[in-house]
Structure formats: structure tokens, C-alpha cells
Amino acid sequence: QLKLFYQPKIDLGTRTIIGAEGLLRWQSPELGNVSPDEFIPVAEETGLIVPIGDWVLRTACKEAAAWRKLIANPVHVGVNLSSVQFQQGDLFNKVENALAESGLPAALLDLELTESILVANPEETIQTLNRLKDMGANVSIDDFGTGYSSLSYLTRFPLDSLKIDRAFVTNLPDDDNAVAIVRAIISMSKSLNLNIIAEGVETENQVGFLHALGCQVGQGYLFSKPI
């Protein structure tokens, strides 16, 4: 009953698809479409998120590898990781196996983490992320600005990208506070040589504003819903 949907990530300059985020969906015969906001917390509490997360990782790598036969340009696939998966201690091996089974190059895998994962057990997380980075995988911080937002971890952890949360993008470019926050995040990211991805892009005005500030990639309903 679980399926992976994908929402494309778009290069704001060329309007080409450069990646897609895998999003878990539950289509229950009894309950209908169950929101991830409902079932993911339960899966984490019960520990079921571990086998579910393993399936998501393997499925995303397998399907992204198949995309390579259909289109010329390389397309990254993003997989969200749970803090519970990090606590298991064998995440590196699972990622390595998923890549080996699928044949997907590590450089086309984007591992998306929340800020809470970074601060929960920083030393072990740094070791795991360094191993993943040495393998060639990419690491992104999801929903940046809505969690702990500790600037210290941006210099401690081996990161590639920051994803600006949709809460800030939604009110662009008319809300002065949102403008100030997004401008600061993009400026800081550029100084740290981090890529910037804006979530929740829904209007052309938002695209123009974000691209003018130096945001390279957008994701949202303006381009496509998750499919």
C-alpha cells in the first residue's frame, strides 16, 4: 500500500529538471489516502520507520537508475532520512547496498536530513556523514529555518545544500520579514559554498525574486505536484 511519489527539482535559470524528491504515500483500501503527517510519526514511534526507510531508499535508487535510460541529463533523487535510521548505526551500509543493487552512481543520491538529526547526536552523525560524503553521496538540510537553526553546525557538518522551508517562500516577495530571512539564508549559503533549494514555489514572482538573489533550484506546485 506504500508508494513513492516524486516532486521534481527545477533549475530556476534553465527551467530543466535536475532532480526529484521521493515522497512516501500511503494509499489504504480501508482508510483512503493517509497523510504522511499522520502515519510517519507513528512509524517512528513503533520503529517501523526503519524497514520502511530501507524500502524507500532501495526503491528510490532503483527508480532513479531507471531514469538514466530514459533521459540524457543526470537527475538526482532525494531521500528523506529519519533520526531513527541514524540511531540504528548501519545507515552507511544500507546506502552502500542500495547503490550497489541499483547501479545508481552515488553522486546522484541526495540524502535529506532535518536539523534535529544533526543536533541529536552530533559526533556520530558527523562520522556517518563523512563516510557518505567520501562515497560520493550528497547531503542536504531539509526545511532550513524552522527547527534549531544553529549556525554552528553549518561549519561542522559536511553539507552540500540547504532547502529553504516553504513557510518563508510562500510569502515572497511581498512580506518584508520573509524577504529578510530568505535573503540572509541565501547570502550565508553562498558564503559557505552551499547550494540553495527553495521549497513551496508557487508563483512566477517567487521564481524571479529567488533567482535574482542567487537561489539555483526550486521545488513546488508551480512546476509540478508530487506524481
mmCIF file of N, CA and C in Angstrom, residues 140-189:
data_model
loop_
_atom_site.group_PDB
_atom_site.id
_atom_site.type_symbol
_atom_site.label_atom_id
_atom_site.label_comp_id
_atom_site.label_asym_id
_atom_site.label_seq_id
_atom_site.Cartn_x
_atom_site.Cartn_y
_atom_site.Cartn_z
ATOM 1 N N SER A 140 21.783 17.119 2.225
ATOM 2 C CA SER A 140 21.028 18.370 2.283
ATOM 3 C C SER A 140 20.321 18.501 3.623
ATOM 4 N N ILE A 141 20.135 19.746 4.058
ATOM 5 C CA ILE A 141 19.323 20.025 5.241
ATOM 6 C C ILE A 141 17.946 20.454 4.772
ATOM 7 N N ASP A 142 16.933 19.706 5.202
ATOM 8 C CA ASP A 142 15.561 19.961 4.781
ATOM 9 C C ASP A 142 14.899 20.971 5.717
ATOM 10 N N ASP A 143 13.975 21.763 5.173
ATOM 11 C CA ASP A 143 13.168 22.702 5.977
ATOM 12 C C ASP A 143 14.032 23.645 6.806
ATOM 13 N N PHE A 144 15.108 24.152 6.212
ATOM 14 C CA PHE A 144 16.015 25.012 6.981
ATOM 15 C C PHE A 144 15.293 26.264 7.454
ATOM 16 N N GLY A 145 15.551 26.602 8.705
ATOM 17 C CA GLY A 145 14.997 27.820 9.277
ATOM 18 C C GLY A 145 13.823 27.605 10.201
ATOM 19 N N THR A 146 13.289 26.362 10.227
ATOM 20 C CA THR A 146 12.112 26.121 11.068
ATOM 21 C C THR A 146 12.429 25.282 12.296
ATOM 22 N N GLY A 147 13.624 24.718 12.358
ATOM 23 C CA GLY A 147 13.993 23.884 13.503
ATOM 24 C C GLY A 147 14.929 24.612 14.439
ATOM 25 N N TYR A 148 16.055 23.966 14.737
ATOM 26 C CA TYR A 148 17.005 24.556 15.685
ATOM 27 C C TYR A 148 17.769 25.719 15.055
ATOM 28 N N SER A 149 18.055 25.583 13.763
ATOM 29 C CA SER A 149 18.743 26.646 13.021
ATOM 30 C C SER A 149 20.017 27.114 13.727
ATOM 31 N N SER A 150 20.761 26.174 14.247
ATOM 32 C CA SER A 150 22.041 26.506 14.862
ATOM 33 C C SER A 150 23.075 26.715 13.760
ATOM 34 N N LEU A 151 23.599 27.916 13.680
ATOM 35 C CA LEU A 151 24.532 28.215 12.601
ATOM 36 C C LEU A 151 25.852 27.478 12.765
ATOM 37 N N SER A 152 26.153 27.039 13.983
ATOM 38 C CA SER A 152 27.432 26.371 14.219
ATOM 39 C C SER A 152 27.535 25.067 13.436
ATOM 40 N N TYR A 153 26.405 24.349 13.258
ATOM 41 C CA TYR A 153 26.520 23.055 12.585
ATOM 42 C C TYR A 153 26.786 23.207 11.098
ATOM 43 N N LEU A 154 26.510 24.390 10.546
ATOM 44 C CA LEU A 154 26.755 24.586 9.121
ATOM 45 C C LEU A 154 28.246 24.518 8.800
ATOM 46 N N THR A 155 29.084 24.822 9.775
ATOM 47 C CA THR A 155 30.527 24.734 9.562
ATOM 48 C C THR A 155 31.095 23.400 10.041
ATOM 49 N N ARG A 156 30.358 22.680 10.895
ATOM 50 C CA ARG A 156 30.859 21.421 11.447
ATOM 51 C C ARG A 156 30.490 20.214 10.591
ATOM 52 N N PHE A 157 29.324 20.262 9.968
ATOM 53 C CA PHE A 157 28.835 19.097 9.248
ATOM 54 C C PHE A 157 29.153 19.209 7.756
ATOM 55 N N PRO A 158 29.469 18.072 7.120
ATOM 56 C CA PRO A 158 29.773 18.081 5.684
ATOM 57 C C PRO A 158 28.491 18.137 4.856
ATOM 58 N N LEU A 159 28.061 19.336 4.516
ATOM 59 C CA LEU A 159 26.787 19.541 3.831
ATOM 60 C C LEU A 159 27.008 20.030 2.402
ATOM 61 N N ASP A 160 26.012 19.769 1.556
ATOM 62 C CA ASP A 160 26.044 20.248 0.174
ATOM 63 C C ASP A 160 25.001 21.313 -0.103
ATOM 64 N N SER A 161 23.808 21.159 0.518
ATOM 65 C CA SER A 161 22.686 22.039 0.174
ATOM 66 C C SER A 161 21.845 22.379 1.393
ATOM 67 N N LEU A 162 21.186 23.529 1.301
ATOM 68 C CA LEU A 162 20.145 23.910 2.252
ATOM 69 C C LEU A 162 18.844 24.060 1.492
ATOM 70 N N LYS A 163 17.756 23.529 2.067
ATOM 71 C CA LYS A 163 16.436 23.695 1.473
ATOM 72 C C LYS A 163 15.664 24.717 2.304
ATOM 73 N N ILE A 164 15.340 25.850 1.687
ATOM 74 C CA ILE A 164 14.589 26.897 2.377
ATOM 75 C C ILE A 164 13.153 26.436 2.556
ATOM 76 N N ASP A 165 12.662 26.453 3.771
ATOM 77 C CA ASP A 165 11.331 25.941 4.050
ATOM 78 C C ASP A 165 10.255 26.767 3.343
ATOM 79 N N ARG A 166 9.177 26.067 2.954
ATOM 80 C CA ARG A 166 8.080 26.715 2.229
ATOM 81 C C ARG A 166 7.420 27.818 3.050
ATOM 82 N N ALA A 167 7.544 27.766 4.375
ATOM 83 C CA ALA A 167 6.935 28.787 5.223
ATOM 84 C C ALA A 167 7.474 30.175 4.895
ATOM 85 N N PHE A 168 8.726 30.244 4.463
ATOM 86 C CA PHE A 168 9.320 31.532 4.103
ATOM 87 C C PHE A 168 9.058 31.879 2.642
ATOM 88 N N VAL A 169 9.043 30.857 1.774
ATOM 89 C CA VAL A 169 8.864 31.096 0.338
ATOM 90 C C VAL A 169 7.445 31.549 0.028
ATOM 91 N N THR A 170 6.474 31.029 0.769
ATOM 92 C CA THR A 170 5.053 31.309 0.488
ATOM 93 C C THR A 170 4.742 32.799 0.452
ATOM 94 N N ASN A 171 5.378 33.566 1.335
ATOM 95 C CA ASN A 171 5.052 34.994 1.453
ATOM 96 C C ASN A 171 5.964 35.902 0.637
ATOM 97 N N LEU A 172 6.802 35.306 -0.202
ATOM 98 C CA LEU A 172 7.661 36.119 -1.075
ATOM 99 C C LEU A 172 6.872 36.572 -2.297
ATOM 100 N N PRO A 173 7.213 37.748 -2.854
ATOM 101 C CA PRO A 173 8.207 38.711 -2.361
ATOM 102 C C PRO A 173 7.579 39.888 -1.596
ATOM 103 N N ASP A 174 6.367 39.714 -1.087
ATOM 104 C CA ASP A 174 5.640 40.843 -0.515
ATOM 105 C C ASP A 174 5.855 41.033 0.985
ATOM 106 N N ASP A 175 6.209 39.969 1.685
ATOM 107 C CA ASP A 175 6.372 40.045 3.138
ATOM 108 C C ASP A 175 7.816 40.429 3.469
ATOM 109 N N ASP A 176 8.004 41.583 4.109
ATOM 110 C CA ASP A 176 9.347 42.083 4.375
ATOM 111 C C ASP A 176 10.148 41.149 5.275
ATOM 112 N N ASN A 177 9.488 40.538 6.251
ATOM 113 C CA ASN A 177 10.201 39.630 7.151
ATOM 114 C C ASN A 177 10.682 38.387 6.409
ATOM 115 N N ALA A 178 9.806 37.822 5.559
ATOM 116 C CA ALA A 178 10.195 36.654 4.772
ATOM 117 C C ALA A 178 11.335 37.004 3.824
ATOM 118 N N VAL A 179 11.263 38.173 3.218
ATOM 119 C CA VAL A 179 12.321 38.629 2.312
ATOM 120 C C VAL A 179 13.649 38.703 3.048
ATOM 121 N N ALA A 180 13.637 39.288 4.243
ATOM 122 C CA ALA A 180 14.869 39.447 5.015
ATOM 123 C C ALA A 180 15.472 38.088 5.373
ATOM 124 N N ILE A 181 14.623 37.151 5.791
ATOM 125 C CA ILE A 181 15.116 35.825 6.188
ATOM 126 C C ILE A 181 15.688 35.084 4.985
ATOM 127 N N VAL A 182 14.951 35.059 3.886
ATOM 128 C CA VAL A 182 15.409 34.336 2.707
ATOM 129 C C VAL A 182 16.683 34.964 2.151
ATOM 130 N N ARG A 183 16.745 36.282 2.143
ATOM 131 C CA ARG A 183 17.942 36.968 1.658
ATOM 132 C C ARG A 183 19.160 36.575 2.510
ATOM 133 N N ALA A 184 18.958 36.504 3.829
ATOM 134 C CA ALA A 184 20.050 36.145 4.737
ATOM 135 C C ALA A 184 20.487 34.691 4.537
ATOM 136 N N ILE A 185 19.511 33.775 4.378
ATOM 137 C CA ILE A 185 19.841 32.363 4.181
ATOM 138 C C ILE A 185 20.637 32.167 2.893
ATOM 139 N N ILE A 186 20.198 32.821 1.819
ATOM 140 C CA ILE A 186 20.880 32.668 0.532
ATOM 141 C C ILE A 186 22.285 33.264 0.599
ATOM 142 N N SER A 187 22.414 34.428 1.199
ATOM 143 C CA SER A 187 23.725 35.065 1.311
ATOM 144 C C SER A 187 24.687 34.201 2.118
ATOM 145 N N MET A 188 24.206 33.684 3.237
ATOM 146 C CA MET A 188 25.035 32.825 4.086
ATOM 147 C C MET A 188 25.426 31.551 3.346
ATOM 148 N N SER A 189 24.470 30.942 2.643
ATOM 149 C CA SER A 189 24.736 29.699 1.926
ATOM 150 C C SER A 189 25.797 29.908 0.844
#
